[in-house]
C-alpha positions as CSV (number, residue, x, y, z in Angstrom):
1,P,109.8,97.5,83.7
2,V,108.8,98.8,87.2
3,P,104.9,98.6,87.5
4,H,103.0,101.8,88.5
5,G,101.6,102.3,92.0
6,K,98.0,101.7,90.8
7,D,99.0,98.1,89.9
8,A,100.0,97.2,93.5
9,L,96.6,96.0,94.6
10,R,96.1,94.0,91.4
11,L,99.5,92.3,91.8
12,K,98.8,91.6,95.5
13,E,95.5,89.9,94.6
14,E,97.3,88.0,91.9
15,G,99.8,86.8,94.5
16,N,97.1,85.8,96.9
17,A,95.5,83.7,94.1
18,H,98.7,81.9,93.4
19,F,99.3,81.4,97.1
20,G,95.8,79.9,97.5
21,R,96.8,77.3,94.8
22,K,100.1,76.7,96.5
23,C,102.0,78.0,93.6
24,Y,104.6,79.7,95.8
25,V,107.1,80.7,93.1
26,E,104.5,82.6,91.1
27,A,103.2,84.2,94.3
28,I,106.6,85.4,95.3
29,R,107.0,87.0,91.8
30,A,103.7,88.8,92.1
31,Y,104.4,90.0,95.7
32,T,107.8,91.3,94.6
33,L,106.3,93.3,91.8
34,A,103.6,94.6,94.1
35,L,106.2,95.8,96.6
36,R,108.1,97.6,93.9
37,A,104.8,99.2,92.6
38,R,103.7,100.4,95.9
39,G,106.9,102.3,96.6
40,E,106.6,101.8,100.4
41,T,106.9,98.9,102.8
42,S,103.7,96.9,103.1
43,R,103.3,94.8,106.2
44,A,100.7,92.5,104.6
45,L,102.9,91.9,101.6
46,L,106.0,91.2,103.6
47,G,104.0,88.8,105.8
48,N,102.7,86.9,102.8
49,Y,106.1,86.9,101.2
50,S,107.8,85.4,104.3
51,L,105.1,82.7,104.5
52,C,105.7,81.7,100.9
53,C,109.4,81.6,101.5
54,L,108.9,79.2,104.5
55,H,106.8,77.0,102.3
56,Y,109.4,76.5,99.5
57,G,112.6,76.5,101.5
58,A,113.9,80.1,101.2
59,N,114.4,80.4,104.9
60,L,116.9,83.3,104.9
61,D,114.5,85.4,102.9
62,A,111.6,84.4,105.2
63,V,113.6,85.7,108.2
64,A,114.5,88.9,106.4
65,A,110.9,89.6,105.3
66,S,109.5,88.8,108.8
67,A,112.0,91.1,110.5
68,A,111.1,93.9,108.0
69,S,107.4,93.3,108.7
70,I,108.0,93.6,112.5
71,R,109.7,96.9,112.0
72,V,106.4,98.2,110.5
73,F,104.2,96.7,113.2
74,E,104.8,94.0,115.8
75,E,102.2,91.5,114.7
76,P,102.1,88.1,116.3
77,K,102.0,86.2,113.0
78,A,105.2,88.0,111.8
79,I,106.9,87.2,115.1
80,C,106.0,83.5,114.8
81,R,107.3,83.4,111.2
82,L,110.5,85.0,112.2
83,A,110.9,82.5,115.1
84,R,110.1,79.6,112.8
85,G,112.6,80.7,110.2
86,L,115.3,80.9,112.9
87,M,114.4,77.4,114.1
88,I,114.8,76.0,110.6
89,L,118.2,77.8,110.2
90,G,119.4,76.0,113.3
91,E,119.1,78.9,115.7
92,P,116.7,77.7,118.5
93,Q,118.3,80.0,121.1
94,L,117.5,83.1,119.0
95,C,114.0,81.7,118.5
96,C,113.6,81.5,122.2
97,D,114.9,85.1,122.7
98,V,112.5,86.5,120.1
99,L,109.5,84.8,121.5
100,A,110.4,85.7,125.1
101,T,111.1,89.3,124.3
102,K,107.8,89.7,122.5
103,R,105.7,87.7,124.9
104,A,103.4,90.7,125.6
105,V,102.4,91.0,122.0
106,F,100.7,87.6,122.2
107,E,98.6,88.3,125.2
108,G,94.9,87.6,124.4
109,N,95.8,86.8,120.8
110,A,94.3,83.7,119.0
111,I,97.8,82.3,118.1
112,S,99.3,82.5,121.6
113,G,99.1,78.7,121.6
114,E,101.2,78.5,118.5
115,R,103.8,80.8,120.2
116,D,103.9,78.6,123.3
117,E,104.3,75.4,121.3
118,L,107.1,76.9,119.2
119,M,108.8,78.2,122.4
120,N,108.7,74.7,124.0
121,D,110.1,73.1,120.8
122,A,112.9,75.7,120.7
123,E,113.8,75.1,124.4
124,V,114.1,71.4,123.7
125,C,116.4,72.0,120.7
126,V,118.7,74.3,122.8
127,G,119.5,71.2,124.9
128,F,120.4,69.2,121.8
129,I,122.8,71.8,120.4
130,G,125.5,71.2,123.1
131,S,125.7,67.5,122.2
132,D,128.3,65.9,119.9
133,V,126.2,62.9,118.9
134,L,122.5,62.4,118.8
135,E,121.5,58.9,119.8
136,N,118.3,57.0,119.9
137,I,116.1,59.8,118.5
138,H,113.5,57.6,117.0
139,S,110.1,59.2,117.8
140,L,108.5,61.4,115.1
141,S,107.9,64.2,117.6
142,Q,111.6,64.3,118.5
143,R,112.8,64.3,114.9
144,K,110.5,67.2,113.9
145,L,112.0,69.5,116.5
146,L,115.5,69.7,115.2
147,S,115.6,71.2,111.7
148,R,119.4,71.4,111.2
149,W,122.0,69.1,112.6
150,V,125.5,67.9,111.4
151,G,127.0,65.2,113.6
152,A,130.5,63.7,113.7
153,I,130.8,63.4,109.9
154,E,132.7,65.1,107.1
155,S,132.8,65.3,103.3
156,F,135.9,63.9,101.6
157,N,137.3,62.9,98.2
158,A,136.5,59.3,97.7
159,G,138.7,58.9,94.6
160,P,136.9,57.2,91.6
161,K,133.6,57.4,93.4
162,G,133.9,61.2,93.6
163,R,132.9,63.0,96.8
164,G,131.5,61.2,99.8
165,V,130.8,61.3,103.5
166,R,132.7,59.6,106.3
167,S,132.5,59.5,110.1
168,K,135.1,61.3,112.2
169,T,134.5,59.0,115.2
170,D,132.9,55.6,116.2
171,L,129.2,55.9,116.0
172,A,126.7,53.9,118.1
173,K,123.8,52.2,116.4
174,G,120.9,54.6,116.1
175,S,123.0,57.8,116.1
176,V,121.6,60.7,114.0
177,V,124.4,62.0,111.8
178,L,122.6,64.6,109.6
179,I,119.4,66.6,109.7
180,E,118.7,69.2,107.0
181,P,115.8,71.1,105.6
182,P,115.3,71.1,101.8
183,I,116.9,74.2,100.2
184,A,114.3,74.0,97.5
185,L,111.1,72.0,96.9
186,S,108.3,71.7,94.4
187,E,104.8,70.5,95.5
188,T,102.6,69.2,92.7
189,E,99.7,68.8,95.2
190,G,99.0,72.5,94.7
191,L,98.6,72.1,91.0
192,K,95.3,70.1,91.0
193,G,93.1,71.1,88.2
194,E,95.9,73.2,86.7
195,R,99.1,71.5,85.6
196,R,98.9,68.3,87.6
197,D,97.4,66.4,84.7
198,V,101.0,65.8,83.6
199,L,101.7,62.1,84.3
200,F,104.9,60.1,84.5
201,S,106.2,59.1,81.1
202,L,108.7,56.4,80.2
203,D,111.8,57.8,78.5
204,K,114.7,55.4,77.8
205,D,113.7,53.1,80.6
206,H,113.4,56.0,83.1
207,Y,110.3,57.6,84.5
208,K,110.2,61.4,84.0
209,D,108.8,63.1,87.1
210,P,106.9,66.3,86.3
211,S,107.6,67.6,89.8
212,Q,111.3,67.8,88.8
213,A,110.4,70.2,86.1
214,Y,108.6,72.4,88.6
215,L,111.6,72.2,90.9
216,R,113.9,73.2,88.1
217,Q,111.7,76.2,87.3
218,A,111.7,77.3,90.9
219,I,115.5,77.0,91.2
220,V,116.1,78.8,87.9
221,T,113.9,81.7,89.1
222,R,115.3,81.8,92.6
223,S,119.0,81.4,91.6
224,Q,118.8,84.6,89.6
225,R,117.8,86.5,92.8
226,E,119.2,84.5,95.7
227,S,123.0,84.4,95.9
228,V,123.1,81.8,98.7
229,L,120.9,79.3,96.8
230,A,122.9,79.7,93.6
231,K,126.2,79.1,95.5
232,V,124.9,76.0,97.2
233,V,123.5,74.5,94.0
234,D,126.7,75.3,92.1
235,N,128.6,73.1,94.7
236,L,126.6,70.0,93.6
237,Y,127.6,67.4,91.1
238,D,125.8,67.5,87.8
239,G,126.8,64.0,86.6
240,C,129.6,65.3,84.3
241,N,131.7,68.1,85.9
242,H,133.4,67.1,89.2
243,R,133.2,69.7,92.0
244,P,135.8,70.3,94.8
245,V,135.1,69.0,98.3
246,V,133.1,71.4,100.3
247,S,132.1,71.4,104.0
248,F,128.6,70.8,105.2
249,D,128.5,74.5,106.3
250,D,128.7,75.4,102.6
251,L,125.8,73.1,101.7
252,I,123.3,73.9,104.5
253,P,122.4,77.7,104.7
254,S,122.6,79.2,108.1
255,L,122.0,82.7,109.6
256,T,125.6,83.6,108.7
257,S,125.3,82.7,105.1
258,C,124.4,86.3,104.2
259,S,124.2,89.7,105.7
260,P,122.1,89.7,108.9
261,L,118.4,90.4,108.4
262,L,118.9,91.1,104.7
263,P,117.5,88.8,102.0
264,S,120.0,86.6,100.2
265,Y,119.8,88.7,97.0
266,T,122.7,89.0,94.7
267,D,122.5,92.8,95.1
268,Y,123.6,92.4,98.7
269,S,126.3,89.9,98.1
270,S,130.0,91.0,98.0
271,E,130.9,87.8,96.2
272,E,130.9,87.2,92.4
273,N,127.5,86.1,91.2
274,V,127.1,82.5,90.2
275,N,125.4,82.0,86.8
276,L,123.6,78.7,86.5
277,T,122.1,77.6,83.2
278,S,118.8,75.8,83.0
279,E,120.5,72.8,81.5
280,R,123.0,72.5,84.4
281,I,120.2,72.9,87.0
282,S,118.3,70.1,85.3
283,A,121.3,67.9,85.5
284,I,122.0,68.7,89.1
285,I,118.3,67.9,90.0
286,N,118.5,64.6,88.1
287,V,121.5,63.6,90.2
288,N,120.7,65.0,93.6
289,S,117.0,65.5,94.1
290,H,114.7,63.3,96.3
291,G,111.1,62.6,95.6
292,C,108.3,62.3,98.2
293,G,105.1,60.4,97.7
294,G,106.4,57.9,95.2
295,L,104.6,56.5,92.2
296,K,100.9,56.0,92.4
297,E,99.8,53.3,90.0
298,T,96.2,53.4,88.6
299,A,94.6,50.8,86.4
300,E,96.1,52.3,83.3
301,R,99.2,54.4,84.2
302,F,101.4,56.0,86.8
303,T,100.7,59.4,88.3
304,D,103.2,61.5,90.1
305,G,104.0,61.8,93.8
306,N,103.6,64.9,95.9
307,S,106.9,66.7,95.6
308,T,110.6,66.8,94.7
309,C,113.1,68.2,97.1
310,L,116.7,69.2,97.0
311,F,118.8,68.3,100.1
312,P,122.4,69.4,99.3
313,A,124.2,67.7,102.2
314,T,122.2,64.5,102.0
315,S,123.1,64.2,98.3
316,M,126.8,63.9,99.3
317,F,126.2,60.4,100.6
318,N,127.4,57.7,98.1
319,H,125.1,54.8,97.3
320,S,126.2,51.4,98.7
321,P,125.0,47.8,98.1
322,R,125.4,47.3,101.8
323,P,124.3,50.6,103.4
324,T,125.0,51.3,107.0
325,C,122.8,54.3,107.2
326,S,119.1,54.9,106.5
327,Q,117.2,58.1,105.7
328,S,113.7,59.3,106.4
329,R,111.8,62.5,105.6
330,I,109.8,64.3,108.2
331,V,106.9,66.3,107.0
């Protein structure tokens, strides 16, 4: 049921409480209900909504919400969030254009330094985009700049091994072949004092990571609303049902993945909706997700790491006893 207008403030405060605890999925739900209850565009709600989306990987929705917020009022924070979302989606030139066009809005503002730093990062990334191969990008500062990059590689059918990734050309040692942001993530760090007392348990010689359960919950909720997320997750192997070979463009969302400046909601999609069951999402996460933080052993038992993330393109790489590539996660 649609809540009444008088519930908008209560729902907004509920969303703020969830956001303070880093429970972004619950915060998004509360903010969405508050927007419906209010019956009019609320700049503050849109701003908080976009920030939550940036935190848990819904970058297309973050861009849409920030753009809608700017239409109400050109606030520096909303402009920075729009620019940051564009950077993560692999659009550094658009990021530069937005920040340059709205330079006057930042004059005398406390976050003008954030704007300048973001502008510098975007200008560096613009220089990367024209390259075919990224070589010798080893420093942390360089890796953090580029959020989306697909080098001279392609997905292919590896026969009995299923789908895999191969190079389309000779690669020099140290070349970067893939950079992608997580399409979804679950941070257990925000659950201290609440649900983070759930520890690793041993089940059939495998440790069960509770952060995977939180990630499943987030994807189940988001896939009902976000057509792009549902389509990408549906392309991933669940351990039983083989999927056709898809390109990296179908695995890493970009600005062209949905209608410009509209959220990736199923209501705005012209394609048939993808229905994902909770069981299939669990199987996909078990096969494709990556943890961060690792196991923390105490005197008596293991506790969980910080998060579980889903990197669709990275999950296409087959395991090898003699790997020729290495991976790293930049926080």
